[in-house]
Amino acid sequence: MFQLLDIKGSINFLKHALPISILSAILVVGSLVSLATRGINWGLDFTGGTVVEMEFSKPANLETLRNSMTEPEVAGAVVQNFGSSRDVLVRLQVRDGVKSDDQVRIVMAEAKKLDADVTQKRVEFVGPQVGKELAEQGGLAVLVALICILIYVSFRFEWRLAAGSVAALAHDVIVTLGVFSVLQLEFDLTVLAGLLTVVGYSLNDTIVVFDRIRENFLKMRKGSPEEVVNTSITQTMSRTIITTGTTLITVVALFLKGGTLIHGFATALLLGIVVGTYSSIYVASYLAIRLGINREHMMPVEVEKEGADQPSIMP
Amino acid sequence: MLNKYPMWKNIMVVLVIAVGGFYALPNLFGEDHAVQVVATRGADVTATTQSNVTEALTAKGIGIKRSELENGQLLVRVANAEDQLTAKEAIADLLGDKYTVALNLAPATPEWLESVGGSPMKLGLDLRGGVHFLMEVDMSEAIRKMEEAKIADFRSQLREERIRYAGVHRTVRGIEIKFRDAETLSQAERFLKSRGNDMVFSDISSGDNVVLLAVMSEAYLKQIKEEALLQNITTIRNRVNELGVAEPVVQRQGAERIIVELPGVQDTARAKEILGATASIEFHMVDEKADVAAAANGRVPAGSELYQRREGGPVVLKKEVMLTGDHITGAQPSFDEYSRPQVAIQLDAKGGEIFSNVTKDNIGKPMATLFIEYKDSGERNPDGSVKMRKIEEVISVATIQARLGRNFVITGLTHSESQNLALLLRAGALIAPVSIVEERTIGPSLGAENIENGLQAMIWGMAVVLAFMLVYYRAFGVIANLALCANLIMVVGVMSMIPGAVLTLPGIAGMVLTVGMAVDGNVLIYERIREELRAGRSVQQAIHEGYGNALSTIADANITTFITALILFAVGTGAVKGFAVTLMIGIATSMFTAIVGTRAIVNALWGGKRVKKLSI
């Protein structure tokens, strides 16, 4: 059999934990600062407004189209390419006393002047009220997800590990948001979905490591908590690399081939998977150790479980 | 003996995958061009209609692939798009305007497959093109209407009970009823309270002002809102049917919003005009005693209100509504003997009774038809919702010549207005105006492009993952790959089976992601087996321990992901919900195939045998 990693014994991952976790802290603070100062480039789903996507028969001259947006209804329109040089996206803000239908009509009329064969591919209008509600709901969703996970992990594992895993998740969410803020990437509904998927994925990773930590605390009679954690991370390392690898491959396929509409989603996932893998080691496990996790915490509580004497239906 | 599955377990695995595969099958057959016939009011689609249609099409030389009559709607499948258009025209000519004839794409699932419930996945609007509206119901208008009805109730009830009141008015606080003295007030309060508990009464008298305040109870308000929403949904559903769209979706969202999805529709202007229009009519008696000139200067008698005639000039009408558009069951535009447009109206039994009584009592008196319409003013309320402008015009004042029954005509409209009013009345009036707060139009070419992109991503991601697993785990890689393929087929199968599941672009993304993450279960197991082998266990024991130890890890990891998917499903709308559904299904099926499915193969190949070396 051939092996990606052929490790004898265990790697001391935690040796560099302190400087690395300081780096993490800097990343989180940096992200928060960027979020506070630059904010997020909210997409149409959250701000409300109108988007018109059109396809020209030949590469479109964006500058001319942009300069033609002079009518008061469409002033300040954002004109950009969307995917190819023939596809153009025009974003319009909600304006009092102006109907989105009129905005669309003016935009299409100007586009027709440039190219008679231009076709309208997509029109979206979102009222400002709807957008605001969505942003609130989205934030709430992430929060609820984190709390539910905290409860589940506390119940299944131990509160120190639960705290570690939720800290890691919050870390991933904040850093991913931070990158979106620094690069001013557009944050739409699919990105929110991507972010929640990141929460799920990153947790998946953390749970696998924690599961091994719990097992090893019971198995390894000797050894400090640090050694147990190091061994556990080492043992799960090939799995982590392979799964992260296959998932990244599919996400890259989505990013390259999936089309412009899910670019944001794929971007959020790409970032989140990388950050999430790293954080399950250096944030989740390290925090659990700093919170003083040790062997006694892992001793199984002797409870007579219902059906424990029954044969399992799973293999 | 280690690693032997009992027969029933093997059978179960094969059965589950077979069922998944079977229900995934319909997706391979594509779609037929079809024409759909639905009856609107007063008509039925029957076997006779079916045979008439078949005859008419055969006469035109159009070959029918299949014709089905189900749930009161007829679906005729033809060979191609050209035949489809000709067939639509032929059927529309044959049946007239009591039926809606629409172009449709029907799944070309063979009958034997359909008879056991097989149908392909439903595609979201982002994949097949069309228009999506999110509409908001203006609840303040629904409440205003109910308050006005209550005022009329109070007046007549107090009069019947011979309790003298000085006036009943709507104010910002609620309905205020004025009395001469405190004693009458308490008498009235006792009486009104005994008549129902929709309203909460309180004495707000101060000094000489003896006033009883009536406010709607919380429960009643909630009920009004609920009813307004449900009635608007019904009305919009009727209007959508009038539009002639195949497979439309009209659904509530939350307490005040309605989702409307019209696949294949590109003319959004017309769709919006019909869906959002809140035209209705009311019949009022003209207040003959009122001085119109004085009223125009602001001195309107209590119980009456000043309106404008369409052709100009003021007119004073009694506030009490004799009849509303709710009782109208039919309305057709036509022309009178002077070629002026008119709308012939039919009422339901109750409306007919009311109208007959009203007209009997008022022969010789003038009655007015009030046309009410809400229009998007283009302005917005402080909270961002659309401000609606209410337009009320008196379209006709006619002297009641005789007792009218369930059929009569109204005049005073332009040609296009009579057409629209007839359509709107037929489809029922909206109890409260709606405004469009979200609109998405996706061209059909973009939909096809989205599917193409999603498939491309799927193929590329899948190819690389399959290749990697094969190289890295060899024989076990082949097994994992089989599981992965089975998993994908099962996701498609389950998506096709669940009636509410809709495939969207993010849904395809969810499937692609499932491909990447589904191997995790097998990777966890295989890495465990390798570890056990390295630790010197025998082959059989390594397999046994590998599967056993990985189980709780896989379960924990997947349950947590499932929680986030569930939350996504709960808060998400539209496309995000579609993503959450595929993700949840993917988690469930991948756990099954990775744990139980691969074990069955492993057991069958190596279980219970003397194996020296594993290909892993």
Tab-separated table of N, CA and C in Angstrom, chain A residues 178-305:
chain	number	residue	atom	x	y	z
A	178	GLY	N	-13.826	38.128	6.884
A	178	GLY	CA	-12.757	39.117	6.804
A	178	GLY	C	-12.172	39.189	5.410
A	179	VAL	N	-11.911	38.010	4.801
A	179	VAL	CA	-11.362	38.001	3.449
A	179	VAL	C	-12.349	38.638	2.474
A	180	PHE	N	-13.629	38.335	2.625
A	180	PHE	CA	-14.643	38.956	1.771
A	180	PHE	C	-14.639	40.468	1.953
A	181	SER	N	-14.395	40.902	3.187
A	181	SER	CA	-14.391	42.334	3.458
A	181	SER	C	-13.146	43.005	2.880
A	182	VAL	N	-11.965	42.381	3.102
A	182	VAL	CA	-10.721	42.980	2.622
A	182	VAL	C	-10.707	43.077	1.105
A	183	LEU	N	-11.119	41.991	0.445
A	183	LEU	CA	-11.109	41.985	-1.017
A	183	LEU	C	-12.372	42.600	-1.600
A	184	GLN	N	-13.302	42.981	-0.733
A	184	GLN	CA	-14.583	43.556	-1.162
A	184	GLN	C	-15.304	42.664	-2.175
A	185	LEU	N	-15.267	41.348	-1.930
A	185	LEU	CA	-16.014	40.419	-2.785
A	185	LEU	C	-17.489	40.560	-2.454
A	186	GLU	N	-18.321	40.359	-3.463
A	186	GLU	CA	-19.749	40.545	-3.240
A	186	GLU	C	-20.323	39.419	-2.372
A	187	PHE	N	-21.082	39.812	-1.375
A	187	PHE	CA	-21.651	38.841	-0.443
A	187	PHE	C	-23.136	38.673	-0.739
A	188	ASP	N	-23.499	37.581	-1.394
A	188	ASP	CA	-24.917	37.371	-1.685
A	188	ASP	C	-25.439	36.143	-0.940
A	189	LEU	N	-26.628	35.731	-1.299
A	189	LEU	CA	-27.283	34.639	-0.578
A	189	LEU	C	-26.506	33.326	-0.696
A	190	THR	N	-25.912	33.082	-1.868
A	190	THR	CA	-25.171	31.826	-2.028
A	190	THR	C	-23.926	31.824	-1.138
A	191	VAL	N	-23.342	33.009	-0.917
A	191	VAL	CA	-22.175	33.081	-0.035
A	191	VAL	C	-22.583	32.726	1.391
A	192	LEU	N	-23.771	33.191	1.780
A	192	LEU	CA	-24.266	32.848	3.112
A	192	LEU	C	-24.439	31.327	3.236
A	193	ALA	N	-24.989	30.724	2.182
A	193	ALA	CA	-25.136	29.269	2.181
A	193	ALA	C	-23.764	28.615	2.279
A	194	GLY	N	-22.804	29.174	1.536
A	194	GLY	CA	-21.446	28.657	1.573
A	194	GLY	C	-20.860	28.745	2.976
A	195	LEU	N	-21.117	29.863	3.635
A	195	LEU	CA	-20.587	30.091	4.976
A	195	LEU	C	-21.131	29.061	5.960
A	196	LEU	N	-22.429	28.781	5.838
A	196	LEU	CA	-23.021	27.780	6.727
A	196	LEU	C	-22.477	26.389	6.427
A	197	THR	N	-22.203	26.138	5.140
A	197	THR	CA	-21.606	24.856	4.787
A	197	THR	C	-20.209	24.746	5.383
A	198	VAL	N	-19.494	25.862	5.372
A	198	VAL	CA	-18.170	25.889	5.996
A	198	VAL	C	-18.281	25.508	7.468
A	199	VAL	N	-19.285	26.072	8.138
A	199	VAL	CA	-19.493	25.720	9.539
A	199	VAL	C	-19.631	24.203	9.671
A	200	GLY	N	-20.454	23.609	8.809
A	200	GLY	CA	-20.658	22.166	8.857
A	200	GLY	C	-19.384	21.397	8.566
A	201	TYR	N	-18.655	21.840	7.541
A	201	TYR	CA	-17.465	21.117	7.137
A	201	TYR	C	-16.377	21.188	8.199
A	202	SER	N	-16.133	22.402	8.664
A	202	SER	CA	-15.081	22.632	9.645
A	202	SER	C	-15.351	21.824	10.908
A	203	LEU	N	-16.628	21.749	11.254
A	203	LEU	CA	-17.008	21.000	12.440
A	203	LEU	C	-16.745	19.514	12.231
A	204	ASN	N	-17.101	19.047	11.025
A	204	ASN	CA	-16.853	17.678	10.634
A	204	ASN	C	-15.401	17.307	10.953
A	205	ASP	N	-14.509	18.189	10.519
A	205	ASP	CA	-13.087	17.993	10.706
A	205	ASP	C	-12.708	17.963	12.193
A	206	THR	N	-13.243	18.922	12.920
A	206	THR	CA	-12.931	19.014	14.347
A	206	THR	C	-13.409	17.771	15.091
A	207	ILE	N	-14.605	17.310	14.741
A	207	ILE	CA	-15.188	16.163	15.423
A	207	ILE	C	-14.322	14.918	15.228
A	208	VAL	N	-13.802	14.756	14.008
A	208	VAL	CA	-12.972	13.588	13.730
A	208	VAL	C	-11.746	13.588	14.649
A	209	VAL	N	-11.109	14.753	14.788
A	209	VAL	CA	-9.942	14.858	15.669
A	209	VAL	C	-10.346	14.614	17.126
A	210	PHE	N	-11.446	15.237	17.556
A	210	PHE	CA	-11.888	15.107	18.949
A	210	PHE	C	-12.245	13.663	19.303
A	211	ASP	N	-12.859	13.009	18.329
A	211	ASP	CA	-13.260	11.628	18.532
A	211	ASP	C	-12.026	10.790	18.862
A	212	ARG	N	-10.932	11.075	18.127
A	212	ARG	CA	-9.701	10.334	18.346
A	212	ARG	C	-9.073	10.726	19.686
A	213	ILE	N	-9.167	12.017	20.021
A	213	ILE	CA	-8.620	12.470	21.311
A	213	ILE	C	-9.320	11.725	22.443
A	214	ARG	N	-10.635	11.646	22.362
A	214	ARG	CA	-11.396	10.966	23.409
A	214	ARG	C	-10.973	9.506	23.513
A	215	GLU	N	-10.850	8.874	22.367
A	215	GLU	CA	-10.467	7.462	22.337
A	215	GLU	C	-9.068	7.265	22.923
A	216	ASN	N	-8.137	8.164	22.534
A	216	ASN	CA	-6.761	7.999	22.971
A	216	ASN	C	-6.562	8.285	24.457
A	217	PHE	N	-7.367	9.181	24.991
A	217	PHE	CA	-7.274	9.438	26.429
A	217	PHE	C	-7.575	8.153	27.204
A	218	LEU	N	-8.503	7.375	26.670
A	218	LEU	CA	-8.869	6.130	27.344
A	218	LEU	C	-7.840	5.031	27.092
A	219	LYS	N	-7.232	5.067	25.893
A	219	LYS	CA	-6.325	4.001	25.491
A	219	LYS	C	-4.926	4.214	26.071
A	220	MET	N	-4.421	5.449	25.925
A	220	MET	CA	-3.056	5.733	26.373
A	220	MET	C	-3.054	6.049	27.862
A	221	ARG	N	-2.636	5.075	28.618
A	221	ARG	CA	-2.658	5.258	30.080
A	221	ARG	C	-1.629	6.308	30.507
A	222	LYS	N	-0.494	6.300	29.817
A	222	LYS	CA	0.523	7.294	30.120
A	222	LYS	C	0.397	8.429	29.116
A	223	GLY	N	1.140	9.473	29.355
A	223	GLY	CA	1.155	10.547	28.372
A	223	GLY	C	0.363	11.752	28.822
A	224	SER	N	0.970	12.921	28.626
A	224	SER	CA	0.308	14.165	29.008
A	224	SER	C	-0.794	14.476	28.004
A	225	PRO	N	-1.723	15.354	28.376
A	225	PRO	CA	-2.758	15.746	27.413
A	225	PRO	C	-2.157	16.200	26.084
A	226	GLU	N	-1.036	16.949	26.127
A	226	GLU	CA	-0.414	17.407	24.882
A	226	GLU	C	-0.017	16.229	24.001
A	227	GLU	N	0.574	15.210	24.652
A	227	GLU	CA	1.004	14.040	23.862
A	227	GLU	C	-0.182	13.323	23.247
A	228	VAL	N	-1.242	13.199	24.040
A	228	VAL	CA	-2.443	12.533	23.521
A	228	VAL	C	-2.985	13.291	22.314
A	229	VAL	N	-3.069	14.600	22.442
A	229	VAL	CA	-3.606	15.417	21.341
A	229	VAL	C	-2.710	15.315	20.114
A	230	ASN	N	-1.383	15.410	20.348
A	230	ASN	CA	-0.458	15.290	19.222
A	230	ASN	C	-0.622	13.963	18.500
A	231	THR	N	-0.686	12.861	19.274
A	231	THR	CA	-0.864	11.549	18.668
A	231	THR	C	-2.161	11.491	17.859
A	232	SER	N	-3.226	12.025	18.459
A	232	SER	CA	-4.532	11.981	17.789
A	232	SER	C	-4.501	12.736	16.467
A	233	ILE	N	-3.897	13.923	16.482
A	233	ILE	CA	-3.840	14.715	15.248
A	233	ILE	C	-3.021	13.975	14.202
A	234	THR	N	-1.900	13.388	14.640
A	234	THR	CA	-1.057	12.648	13.703
A	234	THR	C	-1.828	11.487	13.078
A	235	GLN	N	-2.530	10.741	13.939
A	235	GLN	CA	-3.242	9.564	13.433
A	235	GLN	C	-4.341	9.932	12.431
A	236	THR	N	-4.962	11.075	12.615
A	236	THR	CA	-6.049	11.439	11.702
A	236	THR	C	-5.551	12.260	10.522
A	237	MET	N	-4.228	12.511	10.484
A	237	MET	CA	-3.688	13.426	9.479
A	237	MET	C	-3.929	12.952	8.048
A	238	SER	N	-3.694	11.655	7.778
A	238	SER	CA	-3.868	11.245	6.373
A	238	SER	C	-5.326	11.399	5.953
A	239	ARG	N	-6.234	11.051	6.859
A	239	ARG	CA	-7.659	11.221	6.551
A	239	ARG	C	-7.961	12.688	6.274
A	240	THR	N	-7.429	13.574	7.141
A	240	THR	CA	-7.694	15.002	6.966
A	240	THR	C	-7.233	15.475	5.599
A	241	ILE	N	-6.003	15.048	5.238
A	241	ILE	CA	-5.466	15.506	3.950
A	241	ILE	C	-6.293	14.974	2.793
A	242	ILE	N	-6.655	13.681	2.870
A	242	ILE	CA	-7.400	13.094	1.748
A	242	ILE	C	-8.775	13.729	1.607
A	243	THR	N	-9.515	13.819	2.714
A	243	THR	CA	-10.864	14.372	2.618
A	243	THR	C	-10.839	15.846	2.203
A	244	THR	N	-9.934	16.610	2.828
A	244	THR	CA	-9.827	18.014	2.436
A	244	THR	C	-9.490	18.096	0.951
A	245	GLY	N	-8.589	17.213	0.534
A	245	GLY	CA	-8.190	17.185	-0.877
A	245	GLY	C	-9.359	16.915	-1.800
A	246	THR	N	-10.109	15.843	-1.541
A	246	THR	CA	-11.212	15.515	-2.457
A	246	THR	C	-12.280	16.611	-2.434
A	247	THR	N	-12.546	17.152	-1.245
A	247	THR	CA	-13.548	18.211	-1.195
A	247	THR	C	-13.071	19.446	-1.948
A	248	LEU	N	-11.791	19.790	-1.744
A	248	LEU	CA	-11.238	20.949	-2.464
A	248	LEU	C	-11.311	20.738	-3.975
A	249	ILE	N	-11.033	19.501	-4.406
A	249	ILE	CA	-11.088	19.224	-5.847
A	249	ILE	C	-12.479	19.553	-6.393
A	250	THR	N	-13.508	19.072	-5.695
A	250	THR	CA	-14.858	19.316	-6.214
A	250	THR	C	-15.216	20.797	-6.135
A	251	VAL	N	-14.748	21.467	-5.072
A	251	VAL	CA	-15.065	22.893	-4.969
A	251	VAL	C	-14.341	23.687	-6.063
A	252	VAL	N	-13.098	23.287	-6.353
A	252	VAL	CA	-12.389	23.952	-7.445
A	252	VAL	C	-13.127	23.715	-8.765
A	253	ALA	N	-13.646	22.494	-8.947
A	253	ALA	CA	-14.434	22.197	-10.152
A	253	ALA	C	-15.648	23.130	-10.209
A	254	LEU	N	-16.308	23.341	-9.074
A	254	LEU	CA	-17.452	24.257	-9.018
A	254	LEU	C	-17.010	25.672	-9.356
A	255	PHE	N	-15.868	26.068	-8.810
A	255	PHE	CA	-15.354	27.421	-9.009
A	255	PHE	C	-15.047	27.679	-10.482
A	256	LEU	N	-14.411	26.682	-11.126
A	256	LEU	CA	-13.997	26.870	-12.509
A	256	LEU	C	-15.116	26.615	-13.509
A	257	LYS	N	-15.956	25.611	-13.234
A	257	LYS	CA	-16.940	25.185	-14.242
A	257	LYS	C	-18.371	25.538	-13.879
A	258	GLY	N	-18.613	25.872	-12.632
A	258	GLY	CA	-19.999	26.011	-12.165
A	258	GLY	C	-20.722	27.257	-12.628
A	259	GLY	N	-20.004	28.166	-13.275
A	259	GLY	CA	-20.678	29.369	-13.752
A	259	GLY	C	-20.628	30.483	-12.723
A	260	THR	N	-20.879	31.688	-13.234
A	260	THR	CA	-20.694	32.880	-12.417
A	260	THR	C	-21.668	32.972	-11.251
A	261	LEU	N	-22.867	32.370	-11.412
A	261	LEU	CA	-23.875	32.543	-10.369
A	261	LEU	C	-23.480	31.896	-9.051
A	262	ILE	N	-22.610	30.858	-9.092
A	262	ILE	CA	-22.209	30.265	-7.819
A	262	ILE	C	-20.736	30.489	-7.512
A	263	HIS	N	-20.171	31.505	-8.158
A	263	HIS	CA	-18.792	31.863	-7.863
A	263	HIS	C	-18.600	32.222	-6.394
A	264	GLY	N	-19.521	33.018	-5.887
A	264	GLY	CA	-19.423	33.460	-4.491
A	264	GLY	C	-19.453	32.289	-3.538
A	265	PHE	N	-20.352	31.362	-3.823
A	265	PHE	CA	-20.501	30.153	-3.016
A	265	PHE	C	-19.191	29.363	-2.997
A	266	ALA	N	-18.633	29.149	-4.190
A	266	ALA	CA	-17.397	28.367	-4.295
A	266	ALA	C	-16.236	29.079	-3.603
A	267	THR	N	-16.185	30.405	-3.742
A	267	THR	CA	-15.123	31.169	-3.095
A	267	THR	C	-15.181	30.997	-1.581
A	268	ALA	N	-16.380	31.153	-1.035
A	268	ALA	CA	-16.535	31.024	0.414
A	268	ALA	C	-16.097	29.638	0.878
A	269	LEU	N	-16.469	28.620	0.108
A	269	LEU	CA	-16.097	27.256	0.475
A	269	LEU	C	-14.593	27.026	0.386
A	270	LEU	N	-13.984	27.515	-0.696
A	270	LEU	CA	-12.542	27.343	-0.868
A	270	LEU	C	-11.799	27.884	0.346
A	271	LEU	N	-12.146	29.135	0.682
A	271	LEU	CA	-11.516	29.775	1.836
A	271	LEU	C	-11.804	28.995	3.104
A	272	GLY	N	-13.079	28.702	3.297
A	272	GLY	CA	-13.531	28.089	4.539
A	272	GLY	C	-12.917	26.723	4.776
A	273	ILE	N	-12.745	25.937	3.721
A	273	ILE	CA	-12.214	24.591	3.897
A	273	ILE	C	-10.758	24.648	4.357
A	274	VAL	N	-9.998	25.557	3.734
A	274	VAL	CA	-8.601	25.689	4.125
A	274	VAL	C	-8.499	26.175	5.575
A	275	VAL	N	-9.221	27.248	5.868
A	275	VAL	CA	-9.178	27.802	7.221
A	275	VAL	C	-9.724	26.796	8.233
A	276	GLY	N	-10.788	26.094	7.845
A	276	GLY	CA	-11.443	25.151	8.754
A	276	GLY	C	-10.546	23.982	9.120
A	277	THR	N	-9.766	23.500	8.155
A	277	THR	CA	-8.872	22.375	8.427
A	277	THR	C	-7.794	22.786	9.412
A	278	TYR	N	-7.248	23.959	9.160
A	278	TYR	CA	-6.192	24.467	10.027
A	278	TYR	C	-6.725	24.742	11.441
A	279	SER	N	-7.930	25.282	11.516
A	279	SER	CA	-8.436	25.683	12.830
A	279	SER	C	-8.814	24.495	13.704
A	280	SER	N	-9.110	23.344	13.085
A	280	SER	CA	-9.471	22.209	13.937
A	280	SER	C	-8.258	21.738	14.739
A	281	ILE	N	-7.070	22.027	14.226
A	281	ILE	CA	-5.864	21.674	14.982
A	281	ILE	C	-5.459	22.802	15.913
A	282	TYR	N	-5.258	23.979	15.328
A	282	TYR	CA	-4.626	25.028	16.112
A	282	TYR	C	-5.576	25.883	16.929
A	283	VAL	N	-6.845	25.829	16.624
A	283	VAL	CA	-7.763	26.591	17.461
A	283	VAL	C	-8.529	25.650	18.380
A	284	ALA	N	-9.223	24.649	17.774
A	284	ALA	CA	-10.097	23.787	18.566
A	284	ALA	C	-9.315	22.967	19.590
A	285	SER	N	-8.320	22.200	19.116
A	285	SER	CA	-7.593	21.313	20.023
A	285	SER	C	-6.772	22.098	21.028
A	286	TYR	N	-6.145	23.152	20.533
A	286	TYR	CA	-5.279	23.919	21.415
A	286	TYR	C	-6.079	24.587	22.530
A	287	LEU	N	-7.240	25.110	22.181
A	287	LEU	CA	-8.075	25.774	23.198
A	287	LEU	C	-8.543	24.764	24.245
A	288	ALA	N	-8.887	23.554	23.793
A	288	ALA	CA	-9.325	22.529	24.746
A	288	ALA	C	-8.222	22.219	25.744
A	289	ILE	N	-6.974	22.186	25.261
A	289	ILE	CA	-5.849	21.940	26.168
A	289	ILE	C	-5.680	23.096	27.136
A	290	ARG	N	-5.740	24.317	26.610
A	290	ARG	CA	-5.600	25.486	27.477
A	290	ARG	C	-6.713	25.544	28.522
A	291	LEU	N	-7.878	24.977	28.179
A	291	LEU	CA	-8.975	24.940	29.154
A	291	LEU	C	-8.771	23.817	30.158
A	292	GLY	N	-7.689	23.047	29.991
A	292	GLY	CA	-7.321	22.046	30.984
A	292	GLY	C	-7.968	20.686	30.795
A	293	ILE	N	-8.163	20.306	29.558
A	293	ILE	CA	-8.759	18.989	29.319
A	293	ILE	C	-7.793	17.902	29.802
A	294	ASN	N	-8.264	16.891	30.512
A	294	ASN	CA	-7.407	15.764	30.885
A	294	ASN	C	-8.188	14.461	30.946
A	295	ARG	N	-7.487	13.407	31.335
A	295	ARG	CA	-8.041	12.066	31.249
A	295	ARG	C	-9.359	11.913	32.008
A	296	GLU	N	-9.423	12.504	33.224
A	296	GLU	CA	-10.630	12.321	34.046
A	296	GLU	C	-11.895	12.808	33.328
A	297	HIS	N	-11.744	13.898	32.555
A	297	HIS	CA	-12.908	14.449	31.861
A	297	HIS	C	-13.492	13.477	30.854
A	298	MET	N	-12.650	12.537	30.417
A	298	MET	CA	-13.061	11.650	29.339
A	298	MET	C	-13.603	10.317	29.816
A	299	MET	N	-13.491	10.080	31.164
A	299	MET	CA	-13.953	8.790	31.656
A	299	MET	C	-15.444	8.635	31.383
A	300	PRO	N	-15.817	7.528	30.790
A	300	PRO	CA	-17.234	7.368	30.489
A	300	PRO	C	-18.061	7.320	31.763
A	301	VAL	N	-19.166	7.995	31.748
A	301	VAL	CA	-20.083	7.947	32.887
A	301	VAL	C	-20.836	6.632	32.791
A	302	GLU	N	-20.882	5.923	33.912
A	302	GLU	CA	-21.561	4.622	33.882
A	302	GLU	C	-23.076	4.817	33.943
A	303	VAL	N	-23.678	4.781	32.813
A	303	VAL	CA	-25.142	4.888	32.800
A	303	VAL	C	-25.678	3.669	32.080
A	304	GLU	N	-26.733	3.116	32.613
A	304	GLU	CA	-27.382	1.994	31.942
A	304	GLU	C	-28.204	2.568	30.797
A	305	LYS	N	-27.695	2.417	29.593
A	305	LYS	CA	-28.429	2.990	28.456
A	305	LYS	C	-29.558	2.077	28.042
